[in-house]
Structure formats: structure tokens, C-alpha cells
Coordinates of C-alpha atoms in Angstrom, one line a residue:
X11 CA 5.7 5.5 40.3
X12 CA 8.1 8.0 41.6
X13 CA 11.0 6.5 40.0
X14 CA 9.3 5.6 36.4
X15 CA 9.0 10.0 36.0
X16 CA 12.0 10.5 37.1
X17 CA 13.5 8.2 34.4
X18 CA 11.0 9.0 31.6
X19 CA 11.9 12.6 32.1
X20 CA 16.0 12.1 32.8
X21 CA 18.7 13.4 30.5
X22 CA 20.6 11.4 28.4
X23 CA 24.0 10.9 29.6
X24 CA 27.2 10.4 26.7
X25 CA 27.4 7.1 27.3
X26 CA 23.6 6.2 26.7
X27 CA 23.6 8.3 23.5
X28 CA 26.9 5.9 22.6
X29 CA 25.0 2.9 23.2
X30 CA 21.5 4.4 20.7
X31 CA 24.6 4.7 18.5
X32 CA 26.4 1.6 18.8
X33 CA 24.3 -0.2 16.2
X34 CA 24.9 2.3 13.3
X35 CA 28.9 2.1 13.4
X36 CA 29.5 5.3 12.5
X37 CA 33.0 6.8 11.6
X38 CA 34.3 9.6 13.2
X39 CA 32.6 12.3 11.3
X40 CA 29.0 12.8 11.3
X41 CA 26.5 15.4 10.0
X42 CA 23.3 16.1 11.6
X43 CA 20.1 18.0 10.6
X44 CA 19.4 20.8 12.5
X45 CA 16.2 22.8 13.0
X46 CA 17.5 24.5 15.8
X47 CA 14.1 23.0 17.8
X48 CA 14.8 21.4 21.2
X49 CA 15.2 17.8 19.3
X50 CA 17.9 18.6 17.0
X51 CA 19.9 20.6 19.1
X52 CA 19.7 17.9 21.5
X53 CA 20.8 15.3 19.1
X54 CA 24.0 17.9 18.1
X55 CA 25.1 18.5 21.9
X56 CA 24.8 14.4 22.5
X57 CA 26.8 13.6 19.1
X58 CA 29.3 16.5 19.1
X59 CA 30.9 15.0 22.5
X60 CA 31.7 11.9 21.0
X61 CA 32.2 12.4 17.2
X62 CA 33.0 15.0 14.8
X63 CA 29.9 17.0 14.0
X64 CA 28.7 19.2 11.4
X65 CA 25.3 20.7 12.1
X66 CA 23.1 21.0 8.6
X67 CA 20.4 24.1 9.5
X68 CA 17.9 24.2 6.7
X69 CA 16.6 27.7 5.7
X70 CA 13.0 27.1 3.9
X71 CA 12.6 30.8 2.9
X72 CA 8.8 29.8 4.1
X73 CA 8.5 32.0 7.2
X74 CA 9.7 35.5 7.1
X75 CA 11.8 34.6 10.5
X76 CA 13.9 31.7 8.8
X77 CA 16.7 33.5 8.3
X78 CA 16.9 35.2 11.1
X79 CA 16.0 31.8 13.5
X80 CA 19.0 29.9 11.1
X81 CA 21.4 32.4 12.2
X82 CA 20.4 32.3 15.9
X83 CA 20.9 28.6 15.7
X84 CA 24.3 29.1 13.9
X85 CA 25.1 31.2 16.9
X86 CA 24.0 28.5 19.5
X87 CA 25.9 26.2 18.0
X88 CA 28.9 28.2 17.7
X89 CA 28.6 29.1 21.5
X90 CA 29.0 25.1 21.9
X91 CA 31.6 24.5 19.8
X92 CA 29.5 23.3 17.1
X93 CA 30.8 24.0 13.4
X94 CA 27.4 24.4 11.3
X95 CA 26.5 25.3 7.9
X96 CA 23.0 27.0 6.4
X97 CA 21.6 25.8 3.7
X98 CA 18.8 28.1 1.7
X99 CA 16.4 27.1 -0.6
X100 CA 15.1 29.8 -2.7
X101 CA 11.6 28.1 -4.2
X102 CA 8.2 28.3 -4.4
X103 CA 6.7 25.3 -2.7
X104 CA 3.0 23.8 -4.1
X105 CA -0.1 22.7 -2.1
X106 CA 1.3 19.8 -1.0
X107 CA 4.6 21.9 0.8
X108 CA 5.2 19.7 3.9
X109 CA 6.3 16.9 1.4
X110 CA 8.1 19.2 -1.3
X111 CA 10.0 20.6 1.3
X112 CA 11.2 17.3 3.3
X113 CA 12.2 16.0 0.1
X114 CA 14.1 19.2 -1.1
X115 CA 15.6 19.4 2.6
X116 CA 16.7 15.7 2.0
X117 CA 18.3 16.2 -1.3
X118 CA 20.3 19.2 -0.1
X119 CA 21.7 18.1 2.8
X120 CA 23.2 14.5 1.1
X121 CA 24.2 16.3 -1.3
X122 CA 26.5 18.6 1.0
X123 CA 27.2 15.7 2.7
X124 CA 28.7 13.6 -0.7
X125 CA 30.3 17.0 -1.4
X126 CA 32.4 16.8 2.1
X127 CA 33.0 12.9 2.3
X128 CA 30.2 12.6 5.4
X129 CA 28.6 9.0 4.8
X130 CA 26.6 9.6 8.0
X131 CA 23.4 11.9 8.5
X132 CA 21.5 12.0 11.7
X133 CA 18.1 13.2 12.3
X134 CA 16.7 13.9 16.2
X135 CA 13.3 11.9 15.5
X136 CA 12.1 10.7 18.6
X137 CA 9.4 8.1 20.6
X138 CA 7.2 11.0 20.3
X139 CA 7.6 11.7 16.8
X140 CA 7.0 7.1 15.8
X141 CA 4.0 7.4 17.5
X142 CA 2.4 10.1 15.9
X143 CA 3.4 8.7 12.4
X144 CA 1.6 5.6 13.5
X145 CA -1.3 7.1 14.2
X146 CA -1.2 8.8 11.4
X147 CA -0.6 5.8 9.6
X148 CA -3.5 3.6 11.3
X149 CA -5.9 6.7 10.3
X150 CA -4.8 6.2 6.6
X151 CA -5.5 2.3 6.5
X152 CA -1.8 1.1 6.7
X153 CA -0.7 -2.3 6.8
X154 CA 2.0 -3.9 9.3
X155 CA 5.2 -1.7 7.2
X156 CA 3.0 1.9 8.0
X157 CA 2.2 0.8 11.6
X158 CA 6.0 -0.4 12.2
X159 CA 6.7 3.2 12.5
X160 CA 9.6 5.4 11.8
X161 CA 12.9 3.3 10.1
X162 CA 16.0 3.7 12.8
X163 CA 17.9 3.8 9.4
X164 CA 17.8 4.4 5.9
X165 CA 19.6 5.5 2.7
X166 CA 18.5 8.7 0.6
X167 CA 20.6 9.6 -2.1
X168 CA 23.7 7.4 -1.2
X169 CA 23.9 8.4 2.4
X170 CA 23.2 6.7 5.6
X171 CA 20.0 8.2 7.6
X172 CA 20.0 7.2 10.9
X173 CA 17.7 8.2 13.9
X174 CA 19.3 7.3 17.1
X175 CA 17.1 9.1 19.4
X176 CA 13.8 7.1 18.1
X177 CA 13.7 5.1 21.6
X178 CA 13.9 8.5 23.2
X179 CA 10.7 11.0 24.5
X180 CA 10.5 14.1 24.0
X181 CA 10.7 14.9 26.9
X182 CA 14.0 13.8 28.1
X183 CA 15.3 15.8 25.1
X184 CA 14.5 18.8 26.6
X185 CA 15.3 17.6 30.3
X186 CA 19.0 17.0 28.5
X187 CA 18.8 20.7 27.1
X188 CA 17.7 21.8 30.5
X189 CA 20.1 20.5 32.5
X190 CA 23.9 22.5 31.0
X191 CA 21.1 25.3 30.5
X192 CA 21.1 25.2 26.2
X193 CA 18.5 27.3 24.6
X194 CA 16.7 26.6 21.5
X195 CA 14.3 28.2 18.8
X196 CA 10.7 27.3 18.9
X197 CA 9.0 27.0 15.1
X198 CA 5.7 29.0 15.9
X199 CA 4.3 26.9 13.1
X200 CA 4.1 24.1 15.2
X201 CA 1.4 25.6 17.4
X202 CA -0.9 25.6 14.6
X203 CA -3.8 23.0 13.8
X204 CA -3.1 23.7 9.9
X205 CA -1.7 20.2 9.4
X206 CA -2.7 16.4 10.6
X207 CA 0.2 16.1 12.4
X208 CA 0.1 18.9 14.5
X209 CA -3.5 18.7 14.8
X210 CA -2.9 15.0 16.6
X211 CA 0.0 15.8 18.4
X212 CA -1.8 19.1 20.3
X213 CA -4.7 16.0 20.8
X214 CA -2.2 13.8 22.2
X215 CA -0.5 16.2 24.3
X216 CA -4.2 17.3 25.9
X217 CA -4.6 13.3 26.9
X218 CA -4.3 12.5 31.0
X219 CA -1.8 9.5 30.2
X220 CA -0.2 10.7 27.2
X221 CA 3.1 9.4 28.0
X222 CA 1.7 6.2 28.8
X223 CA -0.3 6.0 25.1
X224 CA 3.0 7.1 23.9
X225 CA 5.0 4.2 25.5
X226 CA 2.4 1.7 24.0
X227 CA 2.4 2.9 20.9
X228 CA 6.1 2.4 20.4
X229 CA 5.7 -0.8 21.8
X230 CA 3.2 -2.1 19.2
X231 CA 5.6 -0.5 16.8
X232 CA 8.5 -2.5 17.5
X233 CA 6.1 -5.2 17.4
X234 CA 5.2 -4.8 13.9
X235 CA 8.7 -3.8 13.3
X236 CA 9.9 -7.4 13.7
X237 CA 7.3 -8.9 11.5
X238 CA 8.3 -6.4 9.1
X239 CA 11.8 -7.8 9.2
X240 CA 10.7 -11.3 8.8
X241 CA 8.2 -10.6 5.5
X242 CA 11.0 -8.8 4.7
X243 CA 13.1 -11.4 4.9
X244 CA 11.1 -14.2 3.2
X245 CA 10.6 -11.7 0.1
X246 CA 14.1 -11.9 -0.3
X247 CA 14.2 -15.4 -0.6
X248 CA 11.2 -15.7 -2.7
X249 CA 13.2 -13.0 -4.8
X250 CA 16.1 -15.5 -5.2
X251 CA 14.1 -18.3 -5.7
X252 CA 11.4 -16.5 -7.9
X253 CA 13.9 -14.2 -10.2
X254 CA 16.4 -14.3 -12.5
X255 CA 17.9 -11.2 -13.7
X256 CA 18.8 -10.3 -17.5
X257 CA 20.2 -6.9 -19.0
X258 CA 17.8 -4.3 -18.4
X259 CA 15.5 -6.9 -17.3
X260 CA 13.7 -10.2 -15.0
X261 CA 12.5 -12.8 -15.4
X262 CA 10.0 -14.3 -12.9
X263 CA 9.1 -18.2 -12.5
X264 CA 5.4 -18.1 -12.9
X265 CA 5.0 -21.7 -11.1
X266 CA 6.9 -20.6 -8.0
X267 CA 5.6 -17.0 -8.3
X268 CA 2.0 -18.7 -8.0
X269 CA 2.5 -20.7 -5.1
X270 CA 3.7 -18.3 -2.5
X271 CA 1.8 -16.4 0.4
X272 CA -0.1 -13.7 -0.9
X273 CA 1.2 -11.0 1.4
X274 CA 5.5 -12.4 0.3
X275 CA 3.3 -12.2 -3.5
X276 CA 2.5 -8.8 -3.2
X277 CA 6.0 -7.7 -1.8
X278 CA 7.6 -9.5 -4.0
X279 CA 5.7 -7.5 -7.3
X280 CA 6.9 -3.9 -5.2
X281 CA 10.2 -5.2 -5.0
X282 CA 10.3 -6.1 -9.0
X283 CA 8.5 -2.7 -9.5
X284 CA 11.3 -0.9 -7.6
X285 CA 14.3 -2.3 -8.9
X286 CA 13.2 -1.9 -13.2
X287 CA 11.2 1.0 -12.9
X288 CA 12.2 3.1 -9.5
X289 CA 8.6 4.8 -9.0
X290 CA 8.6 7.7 -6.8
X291 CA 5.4 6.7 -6.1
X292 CA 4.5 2.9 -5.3
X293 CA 1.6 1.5 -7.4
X294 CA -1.7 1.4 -5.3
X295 CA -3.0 -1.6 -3.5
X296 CA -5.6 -2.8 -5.8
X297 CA -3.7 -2.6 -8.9
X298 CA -1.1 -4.7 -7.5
X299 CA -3.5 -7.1 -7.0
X300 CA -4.8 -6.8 -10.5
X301 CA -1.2 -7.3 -11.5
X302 CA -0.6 -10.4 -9.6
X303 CA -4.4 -11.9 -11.2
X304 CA -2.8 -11.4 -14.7
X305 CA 0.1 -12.9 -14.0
X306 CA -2.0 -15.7 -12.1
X307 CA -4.0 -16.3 -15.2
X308 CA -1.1 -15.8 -18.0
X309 CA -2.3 -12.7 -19.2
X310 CA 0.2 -9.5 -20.0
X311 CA 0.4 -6.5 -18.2
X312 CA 1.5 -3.1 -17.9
X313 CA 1.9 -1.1 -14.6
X314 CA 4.8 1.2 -13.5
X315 CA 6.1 1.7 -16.6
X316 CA 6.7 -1.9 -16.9
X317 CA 5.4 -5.0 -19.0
X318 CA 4.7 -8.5 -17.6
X319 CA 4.7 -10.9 -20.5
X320 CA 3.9 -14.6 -20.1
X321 CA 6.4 -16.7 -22.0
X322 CA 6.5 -20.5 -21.6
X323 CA 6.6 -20.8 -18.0
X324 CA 8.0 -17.2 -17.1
X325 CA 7.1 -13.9 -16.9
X326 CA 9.5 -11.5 -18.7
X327 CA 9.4 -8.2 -17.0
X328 CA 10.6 -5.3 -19.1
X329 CA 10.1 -1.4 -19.5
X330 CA 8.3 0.1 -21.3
X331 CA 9.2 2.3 -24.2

């Protein structure tokens, strides 16, 4: 038992990190989001001794510390080598501010990043941080893509996303921190039970074998993960066998379209959805299923901004005007 703390509180060593990284095949440079919290200054340390590494520090404007706690990042940073750059936002968030700001924060930083040539964008989310979004994600009535967790990589805006230290606790972020004696900031605001997610970390955190509920979390989550990957996979050959595309629209085989599994069905409609009409928002459950019903029984349809007509056999899928 000994050994298995030791290990699930050990630093990560450069060569480790290199192998989180190996599957990403990233170039040379790379830019990484920095809070200036324990995770993302860990992730800058680990990637700025192998690769060339510009640290992104948001400024929110939201506390009246920001500022001054982006500075005092710049400065740790700078103490390590670290070449960094702050980026302010000066706006007025509304209620719903934890996702107005992510999404700001997003667009900001791949946007400096298309401005200096960086393909590459790297975000310190961790083991700790996949199973609270599960959680979270069972607690809204996900289905197996919520409950797969966190992405390991993604594309916002034309950039690569990645996440290298998902596999990694939190923990051994700050045991890596720790050991060549690296300070950090701590955000005060998460100490308070204001929002879900801190409100169910500070509940997992109180838990005798929280590292263990932690562990098995992330090991359902792969689970799910890879049967994620596989619907994923068989809606892309439904899309090819489904689909024909036209200018500025599709066309879908209503025979074939009818005889798959509901579930590839279902993903197939989302993926339709997404290409024509690129919702920010995904259509909910039950009108998808009302969508796929019409379409079952020949019948037209709007939804998304789009129009299913019936035609002979097909379904031409258009946008609406």
C-alpha cells in the first residue's frame, strides 16, 4: 500500500510528460493556458523543458485581484524562463458567467495563437478535474459521450486543444511543483460553494477514499470513452452510406436512414445538424427524436434552422431562409 501513495503522489519526471505528449505530435512550439494555479503552472514547467513555450495568462477583470495575481504569474514565469503574455478582457459577463467567460477565454487565446503561427494549445486539466465533469454529467442525465469525460483533444477555432495531463491527479501536480520548490497563486474563488463544481469537488475532497473514487471514475471513463469511439465510428459510416452531399445542402437515403440502430440514427441527425446549420447549441433529446419520427413516416420538418423534405426516396436537407 506503501508503494501505490508513493506513486499516486510522485512528480512527473520530463520523460513521463513526453510520453502524455507523444500521442498529440506536437511541433516545437506550443502555447499553454495559464491560470497561474498549481495545474497550469505545472503543465508550463513540464512543457517548457522540452518544447518552446508561450504561457497564455487570462485576466477576467472579475475579481478585483486579477491583475495583480496575472502579473505575479508573469513574474513566476519569468523567474523560470517562461516567456508569457496577459491577455485582458474588459466585459461585463451575464448570469450564466462561468460559461461566457470559458468561451471568451477560448476565443482569445486561439486567436493570439493564429496571430503567432502556434497550431498547438495546452490546457493542465487533470484525473481530478474528468471525474468531477462526470459526475457532474451523471447528475444531469448524460448519455455514454457526457459520462466519457473530458476529450484529451480537440479543435476550437482552428487550433489544436490538447490535455496531456488528463491521466494525471492532482496531486502529483503539486508534488511536481513541490519538489524544485515553484510557487503558485491560489484563486480564492475556488473555496467557495457558489458553483456545482466546486460544491462537489469540496464533497469529494471530504470523502475517506477520495483518491480511490477518483481512480474509478476515470476508469469507467475510459470505458465509455472507447464506446464513444466506436458509435463514433459507425456514424461515420452510416454517414457515407446514408448521405450525399449537394451545394449548400444533403441529401439523406430515407430507406437506409430507417434501417439503422437508433442510437447511430440519432448521431447521425446531430452530425447533419452540425455540418448545415452549426448550432451553438445542439437540438434537445426529444426533438431529435421527433425529427427522426418525421422522417420515419415521410413527413417534413424543420429543426435547427434546417428543413427535412421527403422527396421520392430521399430526404433533402436544406436551410432555412
Amino acid at each position: 500500500m506503501a508503494a501505490n501513495s508513493n506513486l499516486l503522489h510522485s512528480p512527473i519526471s520530463t520523460p513521463e510528460f513526453l510520453a502524455l505528449c507523444a500521442d498529440f505530435q506536437l511541433p516545437a512550439k506550443l502555447a499553454c493556458a495559464c491560470s497561474g494555479g498549481v495545474d497550469s503552472m505545472a503543465l508550463a514547467y513540464l512543457a517548457a523543458k522540452s518544447y518552446d513555450v508561450t504561457a497564455l495568462i487570462i485576466d477576467h477583470g472579475i475579481r478585483e485581484e486579477s491583475a495583480e495575481e496575472a502579473h505575479k504569474s508573469a513574474e513566476i514565469l519569468s523567474d523560470l524562463g517562461i516567456t508569457s503574455h496577459i491577455i485582458t478582457i474588459d466585459k461585463e459577463f451575464g448570469s450564466n458567467l462561468q460559461a461566457e467567460a470559458r468561451k471568451l477565454r477560448y476565443q482569445l487565446m486561439t486567436d493570439y495563437c493564429k496571430a503567432h503561427n502556434i497550431t498547438h494549445l495546452a490546457t493542465a486539466h487533470h484525473a481530478d478535474d474528468n471525474a468531477e465533469t462526470v459526475l457532474l454529467k451523471l447528475a444531469r442525465g448524460s448519455g455514454v459521450d457526457g459520462l466519457s469525460g473530458i476529450r484529451a483533444q480537440t479543435e476550437i477555432n482552428g487550433i489544436q486543444i490538447i490535455r496531456p495531463l488528463l491521466p494525471i491527479t492532482k496531486s502529483r501536480l503539486i508534488s511536481t511543483l513541490e519538489e524544485v520548490n515553484i510557487s503558485w497563486m491560489e484563486d480564492a474563488s475556488n473555496h467557495t460553494d457558489k458553483y456545482a463544481r466546486n460544491k462537489l469537488r469540496m464533497a469529494l475532497a471530504g470523502l475517506e477514499d477520495a483518491e480511490l473514487i477518483t481512480s474509478r471514475i476515470n476508469d469507467m471513463a475510459e470505458n465509455m470513452r472507447r464506446v464513444r469511439d466506436y458509435l463514433e465510428m459507425q456514424t461515420e459510416q452510416a454517414y457515407a452510406e446514408c448521405v450525399e452531399e449537394g451545394d449548400n445542402h444533403l441529401i439523406l437515403d430515407r430507406d437506409k436512414f430507417n434501417s439503422l440502430h437508433d442510437e447511430i440514427a440519432f448521431r447521425l441527425l446531430i452530425t447533419l445538424i452540425d455540418k448545415l446549420a452549426k448550432p451553438e447549441y445542439r437540438p434537445r433529446f426529444e426533438k431529435l427524436k421527433k425529427l427522426r419520427s418525421s422522417i420515419l413516416n415521410g413527413e417534413k420538418k424543420t429543426l435547427a434552422n434546417l428543413i427535412f423534405t421527403p422527396k421520392r426516396g430521399k430526404v433533402i436537407i436544406t436551410v432555412e431562409k
